[in-house]
Short mmCIF file of C-alpha atoms in Angstrom, two decimals:
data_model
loop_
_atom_site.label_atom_id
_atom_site.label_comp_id
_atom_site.label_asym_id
_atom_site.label_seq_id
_atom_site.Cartn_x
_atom_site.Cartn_y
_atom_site.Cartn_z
CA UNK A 16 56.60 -31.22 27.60
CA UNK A 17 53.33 -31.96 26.08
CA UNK A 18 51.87 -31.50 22.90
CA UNK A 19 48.09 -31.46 21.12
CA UNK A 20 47.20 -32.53 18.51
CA UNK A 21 43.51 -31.92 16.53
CA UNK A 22 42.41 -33.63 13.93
CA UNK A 23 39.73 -33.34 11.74
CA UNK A 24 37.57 -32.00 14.59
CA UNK A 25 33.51 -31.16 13.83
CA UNK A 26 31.06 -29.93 16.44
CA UNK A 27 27.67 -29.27 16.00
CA UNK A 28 24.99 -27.52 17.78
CA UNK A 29 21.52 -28.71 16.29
CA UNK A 30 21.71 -27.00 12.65
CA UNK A 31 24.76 -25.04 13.30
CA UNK A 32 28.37 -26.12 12.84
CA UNK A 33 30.71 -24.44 15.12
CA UNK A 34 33.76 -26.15 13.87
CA UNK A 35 33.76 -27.63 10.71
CA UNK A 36 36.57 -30.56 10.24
CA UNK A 37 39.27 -28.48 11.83
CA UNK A 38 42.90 -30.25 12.37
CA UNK A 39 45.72 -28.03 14.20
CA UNK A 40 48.54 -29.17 16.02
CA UNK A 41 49.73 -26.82 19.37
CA UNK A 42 53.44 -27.81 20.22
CA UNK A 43 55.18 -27.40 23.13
CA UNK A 44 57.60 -24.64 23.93
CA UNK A 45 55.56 -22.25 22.08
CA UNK A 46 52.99 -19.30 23.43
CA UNK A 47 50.01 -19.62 20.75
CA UNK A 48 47.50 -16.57 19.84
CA UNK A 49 44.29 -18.14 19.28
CA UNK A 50 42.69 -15.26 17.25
CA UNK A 51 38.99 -15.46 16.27
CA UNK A 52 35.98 -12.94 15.86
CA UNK A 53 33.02 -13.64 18.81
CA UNK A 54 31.36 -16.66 17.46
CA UNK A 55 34.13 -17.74 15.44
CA UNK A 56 34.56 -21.30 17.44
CA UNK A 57 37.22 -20.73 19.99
CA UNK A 58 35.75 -21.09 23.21
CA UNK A 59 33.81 -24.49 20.85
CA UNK A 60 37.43 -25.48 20.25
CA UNK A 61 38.75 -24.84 24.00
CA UNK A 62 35.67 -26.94 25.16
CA UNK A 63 36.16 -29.68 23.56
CA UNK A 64 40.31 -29.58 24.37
CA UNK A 65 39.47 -29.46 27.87
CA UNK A 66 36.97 -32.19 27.61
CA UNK A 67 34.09 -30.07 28.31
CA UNK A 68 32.24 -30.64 24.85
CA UNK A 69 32.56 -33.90 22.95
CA UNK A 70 33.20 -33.58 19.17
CA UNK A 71 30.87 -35.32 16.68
CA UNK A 72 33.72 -36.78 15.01
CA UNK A 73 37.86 -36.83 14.65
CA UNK A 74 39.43 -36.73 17.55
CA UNK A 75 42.03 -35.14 19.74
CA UNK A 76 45.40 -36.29 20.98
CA UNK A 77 47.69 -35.28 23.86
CA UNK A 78 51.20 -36.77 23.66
CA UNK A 79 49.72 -38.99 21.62
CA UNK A 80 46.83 -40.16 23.80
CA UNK A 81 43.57 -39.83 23.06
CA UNK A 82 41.82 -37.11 25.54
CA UNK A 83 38.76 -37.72 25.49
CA UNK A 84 37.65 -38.99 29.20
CA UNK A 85 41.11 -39.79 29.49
CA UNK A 86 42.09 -38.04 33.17
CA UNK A 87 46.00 -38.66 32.69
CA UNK A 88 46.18 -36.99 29.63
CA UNK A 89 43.64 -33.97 30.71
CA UNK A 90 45.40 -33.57 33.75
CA UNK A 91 48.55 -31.71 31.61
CA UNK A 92 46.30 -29.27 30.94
CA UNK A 93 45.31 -26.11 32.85
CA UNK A 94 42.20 -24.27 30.99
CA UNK A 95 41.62 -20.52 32.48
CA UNK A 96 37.71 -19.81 30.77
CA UNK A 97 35.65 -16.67 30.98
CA UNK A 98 33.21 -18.90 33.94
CA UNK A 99 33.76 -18.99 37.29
CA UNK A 100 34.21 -22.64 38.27
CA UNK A 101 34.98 -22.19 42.18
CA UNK A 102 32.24 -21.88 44.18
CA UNK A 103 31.10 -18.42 45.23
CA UNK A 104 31.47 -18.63 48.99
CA UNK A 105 35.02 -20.10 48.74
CA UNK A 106 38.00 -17.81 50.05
CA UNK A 107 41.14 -17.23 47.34
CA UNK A 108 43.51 -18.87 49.78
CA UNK A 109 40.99 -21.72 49.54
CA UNK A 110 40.63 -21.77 45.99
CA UNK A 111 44.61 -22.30 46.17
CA UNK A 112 44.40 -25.42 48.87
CA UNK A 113 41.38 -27.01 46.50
CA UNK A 114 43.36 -26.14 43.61
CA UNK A 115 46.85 -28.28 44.57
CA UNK A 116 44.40 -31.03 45.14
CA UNK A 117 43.85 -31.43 41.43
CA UNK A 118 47.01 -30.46 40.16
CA UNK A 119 49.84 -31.79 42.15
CA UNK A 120 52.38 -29.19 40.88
CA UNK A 121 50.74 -26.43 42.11
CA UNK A 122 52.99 -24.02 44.10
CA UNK A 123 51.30 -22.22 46.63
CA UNK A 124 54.20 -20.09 47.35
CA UNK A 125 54.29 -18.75 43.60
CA UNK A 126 50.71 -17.73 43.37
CA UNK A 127 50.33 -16.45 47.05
CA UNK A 128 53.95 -13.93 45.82
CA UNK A 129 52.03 -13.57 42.71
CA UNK A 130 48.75 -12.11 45.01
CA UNK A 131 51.11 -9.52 46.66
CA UNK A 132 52.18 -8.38 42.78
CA UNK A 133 48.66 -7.82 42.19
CA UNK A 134 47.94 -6.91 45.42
CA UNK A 135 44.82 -9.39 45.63
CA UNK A 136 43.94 -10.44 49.29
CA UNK A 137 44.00 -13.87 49.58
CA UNK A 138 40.97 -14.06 52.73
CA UNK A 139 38.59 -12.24 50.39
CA UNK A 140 35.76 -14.54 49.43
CA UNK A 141 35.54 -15.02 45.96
CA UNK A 142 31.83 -13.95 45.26
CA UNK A 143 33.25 -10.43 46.60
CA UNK A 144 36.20 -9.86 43.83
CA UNK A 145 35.47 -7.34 41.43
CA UNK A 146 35.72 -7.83 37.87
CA UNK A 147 39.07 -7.18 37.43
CA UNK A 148 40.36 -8.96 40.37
CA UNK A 149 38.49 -12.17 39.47
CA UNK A 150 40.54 -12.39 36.02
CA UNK A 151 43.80 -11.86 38.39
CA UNK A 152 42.68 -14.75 40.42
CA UNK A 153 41.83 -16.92 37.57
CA UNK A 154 45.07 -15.67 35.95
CA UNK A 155 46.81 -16.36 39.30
CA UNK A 156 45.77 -20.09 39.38
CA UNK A 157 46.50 -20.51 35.66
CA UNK A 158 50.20 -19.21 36.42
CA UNK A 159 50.68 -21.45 39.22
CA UNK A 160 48.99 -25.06 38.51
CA UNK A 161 52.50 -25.92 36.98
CA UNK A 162 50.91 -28.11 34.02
CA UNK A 163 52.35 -28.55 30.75
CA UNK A 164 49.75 -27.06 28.70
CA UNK A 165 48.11 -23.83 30.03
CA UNK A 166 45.58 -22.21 28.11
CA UNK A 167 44.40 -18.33 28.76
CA UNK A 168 40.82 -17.42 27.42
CA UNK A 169 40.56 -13.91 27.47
CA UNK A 170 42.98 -13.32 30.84
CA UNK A 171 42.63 -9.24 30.74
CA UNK A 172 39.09 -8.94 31.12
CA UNK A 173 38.82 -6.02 32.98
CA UNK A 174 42.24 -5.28 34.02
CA UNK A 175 43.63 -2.05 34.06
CA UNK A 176 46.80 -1.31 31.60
CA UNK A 177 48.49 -1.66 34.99
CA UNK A 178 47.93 -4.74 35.68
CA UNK A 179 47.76 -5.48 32.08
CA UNK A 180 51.67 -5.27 31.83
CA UNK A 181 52.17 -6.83 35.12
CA UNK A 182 50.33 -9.52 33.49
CA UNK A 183 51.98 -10.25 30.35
CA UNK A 184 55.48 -9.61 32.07
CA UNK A 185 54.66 -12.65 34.71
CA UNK A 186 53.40 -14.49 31.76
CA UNK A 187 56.86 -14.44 29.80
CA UNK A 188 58.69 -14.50 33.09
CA UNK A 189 56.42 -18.01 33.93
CA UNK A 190 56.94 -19.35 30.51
CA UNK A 191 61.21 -18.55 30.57
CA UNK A 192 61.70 -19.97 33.59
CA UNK A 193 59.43 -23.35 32.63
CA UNK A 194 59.14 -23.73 28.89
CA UNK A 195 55.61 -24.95 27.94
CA UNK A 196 53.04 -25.21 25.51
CA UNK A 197 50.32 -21.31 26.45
CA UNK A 198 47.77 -20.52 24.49
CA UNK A 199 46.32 -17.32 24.69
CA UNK A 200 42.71 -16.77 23.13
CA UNK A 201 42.12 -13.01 23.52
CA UNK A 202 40.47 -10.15 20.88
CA UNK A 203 43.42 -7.77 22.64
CA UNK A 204 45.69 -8.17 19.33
CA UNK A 205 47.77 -5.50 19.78
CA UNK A 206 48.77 -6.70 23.16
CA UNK A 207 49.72 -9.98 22.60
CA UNK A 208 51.39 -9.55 18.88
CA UNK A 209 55.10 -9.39 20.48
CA UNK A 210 54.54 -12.15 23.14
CA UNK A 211 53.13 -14.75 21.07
CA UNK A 212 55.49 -16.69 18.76
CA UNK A 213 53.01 -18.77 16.96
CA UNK A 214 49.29 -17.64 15.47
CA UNK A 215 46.14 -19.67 14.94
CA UNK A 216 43.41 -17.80 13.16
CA UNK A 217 39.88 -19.32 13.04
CA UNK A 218 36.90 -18.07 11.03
CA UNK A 219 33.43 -19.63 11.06
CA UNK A 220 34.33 -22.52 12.57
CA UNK A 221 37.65 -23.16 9.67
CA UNK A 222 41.29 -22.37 10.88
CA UNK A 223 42.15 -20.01 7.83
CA UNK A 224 45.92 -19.76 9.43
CA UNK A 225 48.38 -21.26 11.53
CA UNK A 226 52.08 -20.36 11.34
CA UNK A 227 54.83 -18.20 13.35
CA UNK A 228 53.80 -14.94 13.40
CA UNK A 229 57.20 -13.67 12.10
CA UNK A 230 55.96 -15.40 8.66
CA UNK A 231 53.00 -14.15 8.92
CA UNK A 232 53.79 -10.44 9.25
CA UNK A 233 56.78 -10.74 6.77
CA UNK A 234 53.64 -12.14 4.55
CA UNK A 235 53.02 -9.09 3.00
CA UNK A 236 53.01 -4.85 3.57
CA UNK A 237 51.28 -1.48 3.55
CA UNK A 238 51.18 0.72 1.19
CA UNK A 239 49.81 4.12 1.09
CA UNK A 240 49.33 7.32 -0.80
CA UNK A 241 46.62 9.02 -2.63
CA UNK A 242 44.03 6.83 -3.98
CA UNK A 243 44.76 7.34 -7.69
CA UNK A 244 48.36 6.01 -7.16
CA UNK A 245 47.55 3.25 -4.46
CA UNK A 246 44.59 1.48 -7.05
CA UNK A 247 47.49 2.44 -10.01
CA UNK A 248 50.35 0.18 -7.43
CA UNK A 249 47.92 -2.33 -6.67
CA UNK A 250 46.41 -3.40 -10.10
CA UNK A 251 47.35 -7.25 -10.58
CA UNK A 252 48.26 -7.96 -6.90
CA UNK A 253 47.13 -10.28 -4.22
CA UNK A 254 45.06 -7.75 -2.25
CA UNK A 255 44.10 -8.31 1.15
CA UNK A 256 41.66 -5.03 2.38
CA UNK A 257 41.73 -1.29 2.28
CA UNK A 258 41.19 1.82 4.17
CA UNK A 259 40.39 5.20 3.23
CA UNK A 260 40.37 8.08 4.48
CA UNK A 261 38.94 10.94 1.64
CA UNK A 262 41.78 10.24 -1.02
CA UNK A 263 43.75 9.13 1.37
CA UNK A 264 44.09 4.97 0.90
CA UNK A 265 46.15 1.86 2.22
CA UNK A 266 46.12 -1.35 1.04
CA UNK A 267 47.02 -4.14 2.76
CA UNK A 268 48.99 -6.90 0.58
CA UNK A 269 50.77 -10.27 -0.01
CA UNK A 270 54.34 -10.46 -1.38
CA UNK A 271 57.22 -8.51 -1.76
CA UNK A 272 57.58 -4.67 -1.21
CA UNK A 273 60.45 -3.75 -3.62
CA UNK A 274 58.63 -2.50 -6.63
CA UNK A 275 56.80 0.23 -4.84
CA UNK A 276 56.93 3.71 -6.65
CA UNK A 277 58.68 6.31 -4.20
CA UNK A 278 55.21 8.61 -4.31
CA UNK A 279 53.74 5.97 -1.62
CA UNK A 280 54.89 4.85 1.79
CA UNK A 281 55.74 1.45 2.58
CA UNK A 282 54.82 -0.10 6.13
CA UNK A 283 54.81 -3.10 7.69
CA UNK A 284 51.71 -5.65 7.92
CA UNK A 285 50.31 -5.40 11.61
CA UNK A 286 49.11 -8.41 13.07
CA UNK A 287 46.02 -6.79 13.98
CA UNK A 288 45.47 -5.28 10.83
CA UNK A 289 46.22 -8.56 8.83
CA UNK A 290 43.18 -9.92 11.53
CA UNK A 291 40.84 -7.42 10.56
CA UNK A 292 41.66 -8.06 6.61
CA UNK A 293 41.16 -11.76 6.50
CA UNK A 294 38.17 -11.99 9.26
CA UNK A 295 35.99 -9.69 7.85
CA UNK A 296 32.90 -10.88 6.28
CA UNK B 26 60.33 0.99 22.27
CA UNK B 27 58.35 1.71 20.00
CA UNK B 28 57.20 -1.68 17.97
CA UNK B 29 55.12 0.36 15.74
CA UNK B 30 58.30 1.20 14.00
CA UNK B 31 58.93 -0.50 10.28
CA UNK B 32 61.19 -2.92 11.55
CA UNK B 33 61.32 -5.69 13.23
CA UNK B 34 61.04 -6.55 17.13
CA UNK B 35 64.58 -8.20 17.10
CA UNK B 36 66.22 -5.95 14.93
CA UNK B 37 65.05 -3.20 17.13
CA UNK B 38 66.87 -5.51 20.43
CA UNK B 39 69.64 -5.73 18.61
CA UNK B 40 69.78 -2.12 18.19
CA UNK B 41 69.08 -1.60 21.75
CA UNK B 42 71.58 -2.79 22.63
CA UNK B 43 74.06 -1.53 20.61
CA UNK B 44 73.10 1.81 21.86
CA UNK B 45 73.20 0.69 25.16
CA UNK B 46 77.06 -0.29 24.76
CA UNK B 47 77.87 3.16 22.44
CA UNK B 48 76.43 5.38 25.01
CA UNK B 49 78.55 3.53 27.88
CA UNK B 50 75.92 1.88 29.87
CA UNK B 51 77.05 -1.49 28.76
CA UNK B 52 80.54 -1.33 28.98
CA UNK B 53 83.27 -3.69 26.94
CA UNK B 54 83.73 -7.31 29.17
CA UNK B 55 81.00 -6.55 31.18
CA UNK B 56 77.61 -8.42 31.85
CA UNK B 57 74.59 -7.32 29.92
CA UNK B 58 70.93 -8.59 31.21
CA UNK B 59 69.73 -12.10 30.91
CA UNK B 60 67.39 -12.90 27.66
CA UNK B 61 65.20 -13.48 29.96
CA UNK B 62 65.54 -9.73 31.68
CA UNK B 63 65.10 -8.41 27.96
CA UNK B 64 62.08 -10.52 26.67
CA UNK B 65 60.29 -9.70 30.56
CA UNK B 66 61.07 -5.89 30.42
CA UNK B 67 60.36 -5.71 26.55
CA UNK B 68 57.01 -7.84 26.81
CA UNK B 69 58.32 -9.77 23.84
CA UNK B 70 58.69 -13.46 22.91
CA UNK B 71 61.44 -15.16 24.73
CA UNK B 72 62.66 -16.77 21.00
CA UNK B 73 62.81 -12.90 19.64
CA UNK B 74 65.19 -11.50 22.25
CA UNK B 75 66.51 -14.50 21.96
CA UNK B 76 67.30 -13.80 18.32
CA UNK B 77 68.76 -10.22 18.47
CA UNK B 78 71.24 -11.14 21.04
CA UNK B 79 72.13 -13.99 18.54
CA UNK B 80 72.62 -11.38 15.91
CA UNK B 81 74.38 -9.49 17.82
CA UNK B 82 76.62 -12.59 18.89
CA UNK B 83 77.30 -13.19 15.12
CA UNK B 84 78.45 -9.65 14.95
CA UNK B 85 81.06 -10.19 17.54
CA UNK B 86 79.35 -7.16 19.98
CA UNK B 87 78.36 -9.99 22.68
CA UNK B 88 79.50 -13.21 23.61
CA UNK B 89 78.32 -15.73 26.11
CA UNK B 90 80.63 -16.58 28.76
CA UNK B 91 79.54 -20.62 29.86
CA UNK B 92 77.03 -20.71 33.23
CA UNK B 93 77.54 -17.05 33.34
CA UNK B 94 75.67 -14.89 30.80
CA UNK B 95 75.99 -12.43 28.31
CA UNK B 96 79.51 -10.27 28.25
CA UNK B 97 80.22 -7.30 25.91
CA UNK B 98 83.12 -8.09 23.68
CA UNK B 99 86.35 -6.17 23.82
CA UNK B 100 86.26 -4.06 21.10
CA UNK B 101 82.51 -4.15 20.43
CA UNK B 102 82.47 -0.44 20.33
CA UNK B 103 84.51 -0.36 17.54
CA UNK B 104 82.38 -2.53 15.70
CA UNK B 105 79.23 -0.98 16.27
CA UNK B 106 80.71 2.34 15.35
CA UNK B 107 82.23 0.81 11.79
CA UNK B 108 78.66 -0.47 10.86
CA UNK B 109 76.20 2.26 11.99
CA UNK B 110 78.57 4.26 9.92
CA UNK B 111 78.39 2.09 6.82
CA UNK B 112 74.31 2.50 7.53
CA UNK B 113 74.22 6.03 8.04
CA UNK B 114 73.45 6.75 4.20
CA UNK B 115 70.41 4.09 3.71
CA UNK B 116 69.42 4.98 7.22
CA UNK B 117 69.48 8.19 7.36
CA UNK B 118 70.64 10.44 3.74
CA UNK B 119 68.61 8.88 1.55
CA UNK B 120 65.10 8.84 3.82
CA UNK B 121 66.01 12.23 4.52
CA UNK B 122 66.10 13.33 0.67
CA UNK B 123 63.12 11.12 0.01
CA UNK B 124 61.66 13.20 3.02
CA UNK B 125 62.89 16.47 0.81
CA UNK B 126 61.82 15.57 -2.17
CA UNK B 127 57.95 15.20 -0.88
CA UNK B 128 58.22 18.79 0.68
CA UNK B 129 59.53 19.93 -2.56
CA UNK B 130 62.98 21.43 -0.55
CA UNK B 131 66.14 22.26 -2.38
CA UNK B 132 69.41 20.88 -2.17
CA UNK B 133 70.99 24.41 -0.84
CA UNK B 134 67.61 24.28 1.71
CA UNK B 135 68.61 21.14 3.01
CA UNK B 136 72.60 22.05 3.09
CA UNK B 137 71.52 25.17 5.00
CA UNK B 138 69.53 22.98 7.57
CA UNK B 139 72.60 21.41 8.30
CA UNK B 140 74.81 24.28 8.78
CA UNK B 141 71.90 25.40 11.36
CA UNK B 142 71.98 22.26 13.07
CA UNK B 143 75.86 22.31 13.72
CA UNK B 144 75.48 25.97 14.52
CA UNK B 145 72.99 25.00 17.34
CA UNK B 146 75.56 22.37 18.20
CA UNK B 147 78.22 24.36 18.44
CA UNK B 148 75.71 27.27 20.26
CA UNK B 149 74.46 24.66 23.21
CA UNK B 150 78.36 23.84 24.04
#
């Protein structure tokens, strides 16, 4: 069981700060959304977990031990990224053999039952997968290094809803049968609203929320109607974002439902709708 | 399942289930599928199936038999029946007039909807 902790964490790149003093703790036993527009700072913030980037200052923790060109404590850690990091000419079932090397709980048998699933063939070199079939191999190895702390960036680039669901299903199945800390950085909100028990938003380089999702979508609610009634319901409230549609509007807000008028519907806050609300510019 | 739905994911578990046992396919003192089974086939958080069957536990419709799993409790039909009845009205009369009064229907439209639907009922049997 391992846990991270972040703290106070700035990076810059020349004039631009890509994370600016940012402190979040991941725990274990939880699968984290890490939710951010492109540029926001995740991949920043995966970097410099993974001890890829250094932070200008603060500094981050694993079980309590710094991380920072500390091998023990990046070894709990397992970082799937968007680059390929094998080298081109290597086969998958070599990728696997290099792969236990480095992590010592790496079970071969799991990810070569988890090729047959995705039906990727294992003697296929890995300059020759396709798209789609180099996420499942990156996903595969992710699934299978056995560390405490696995992290997904962007996993389902590519795949077909297929192998989407296979995906996810593995995922929970993986994370039942061995309890860990996942964190899964992916713009697929939708997908990943059910699995994910916990929610870190980030927004030019500032987490702007972390909490269990269940708080956060019991947060607030929907309403909608025609426009006249909607801006009549929503005068003096903490108002998140709109849509309209003609005189058709919803508005997304904070607080309690139970004063609504009965001329407009109630819903519930989506996850991906909250997103959209609080990240746009 | 349909998550879209104004309620939420473990409430809608719960209820799963429950239907499951009503309609027979989880019958009373036998085994129903591993939180794990629900949370994999669902694609939902392990801690939110874990919480319906809880609730659902609390209820007295499930209980866990030690190093086994899940059972149905004797009786759990009974139970389910008692308080799907006590929710029929919020559930389903009162969206259903709310539904009425939008379309601007009647009370006698609405009581002759119902004698329809029995008649079809009674027509398909």
């Amino acid at each position: 069981m391992s846990k991270i902790e972040i703290k106070s964490i700035t990076k810059t790149f020349g004039e631009i700060a890509a994370l600016k003093e940012v402190s979040v703790t991941f725990e274990e036993n939880h699968i984290y959304g890490l939710l951010g527009r492109n540029g926001a700072g995740k991949t920043t913030l995966l970097n410099l977990l993974t001890g890829k980037l250094f932070p200008d200052s603060g500094e981050i923790l694993i079980d309590g031990e710094r991380a920072l060109e500390n091998d023990r404590a990046l070894s709990k850690m397992y970082c799937m990224t968007e680059l390929n990091l094998y080298p081109e000419k290597m086969r998958v079932k070599e990728a696997f053999r290099w792969s236990a090397e480095f992590y010592p709980d790496f079970n071969t048998e799991y990810a070569n039952s988890l090729c047959e699933k995705f039906e990727l063939k294992t003697n296929l070199k890995i300059r020759n997968l396709s798209t789609g079939y180099h996420s499942i191999f990156k996903i595969i190895i992710a699934l299978s290094c056995g560390t405490e702390i696995v992290i997904f960036d962007e996993p389902v680039l590519g795949l077909d809803a297929n192998h989407r669901e296979l995906f996810y299903k593995e995922l929970i199945q993986n994370f039942s049968d061995a309890p860990r800390t996942f964190i899964l950085s992916t713009h697929l909100i939708e997908e990943i609203a059910s699995i994910i028990d916990r929610v870190v938003i980030i927004k030019n380089g500032k987490i702007i929320m972390d909490d269990e999702v269940q708080n956060v979508i019991s947060m607030g609610f929907s309403v909608s109607g025609s426009a006249d009634a909607v801006d009549e319901y929503i005068k003096r409230k903490r108002v998140l974002g709109f849509d309209t549609l003609g005189n058709f509007k919803s508005a997304y807000l904070l607080g309690k439902s139970d004063d609504v008028p009965s001329s407009l519907e109630v819903g519930k806050l989506e996850l991906q709708k909250l997103f959209i609300q609080l990240t746009n510019a | 399942m349909n998550f879209a739905e104004d309620k939420s994911i473990y409430l809608q578990i719960a209820e799963k289930i429950e239907d499951a046992i009503l309609s027979g396919a989880f019958e009373e003192e036998s085994q129903i599928p591993s939180t794990t089974e629900f949370s994999v086939n669902y694609k939902i958080n392990p801690a939110t199936a874990l919480k319906g069957i809880s609730l659902l536990v609390d209820d007295g419709i499930v209980y866990k038999k030690r190093g086994l799993g899940m059972f149905v409790c004797p009786g759990a039909k009974e139970v389910i029946l008692s308080k799907r009845e006590k929710d029929f009205f919020d559930r389903f009369i009162r969206t259903l007039l709310n539904e009425a009064k939008k379309l601007s229907m009647s009370k006698a439209d609405i009581i002759a909807m119902i004698e329809r639907g029995y008649g079809n009922e009674q027509n398909r049997n």
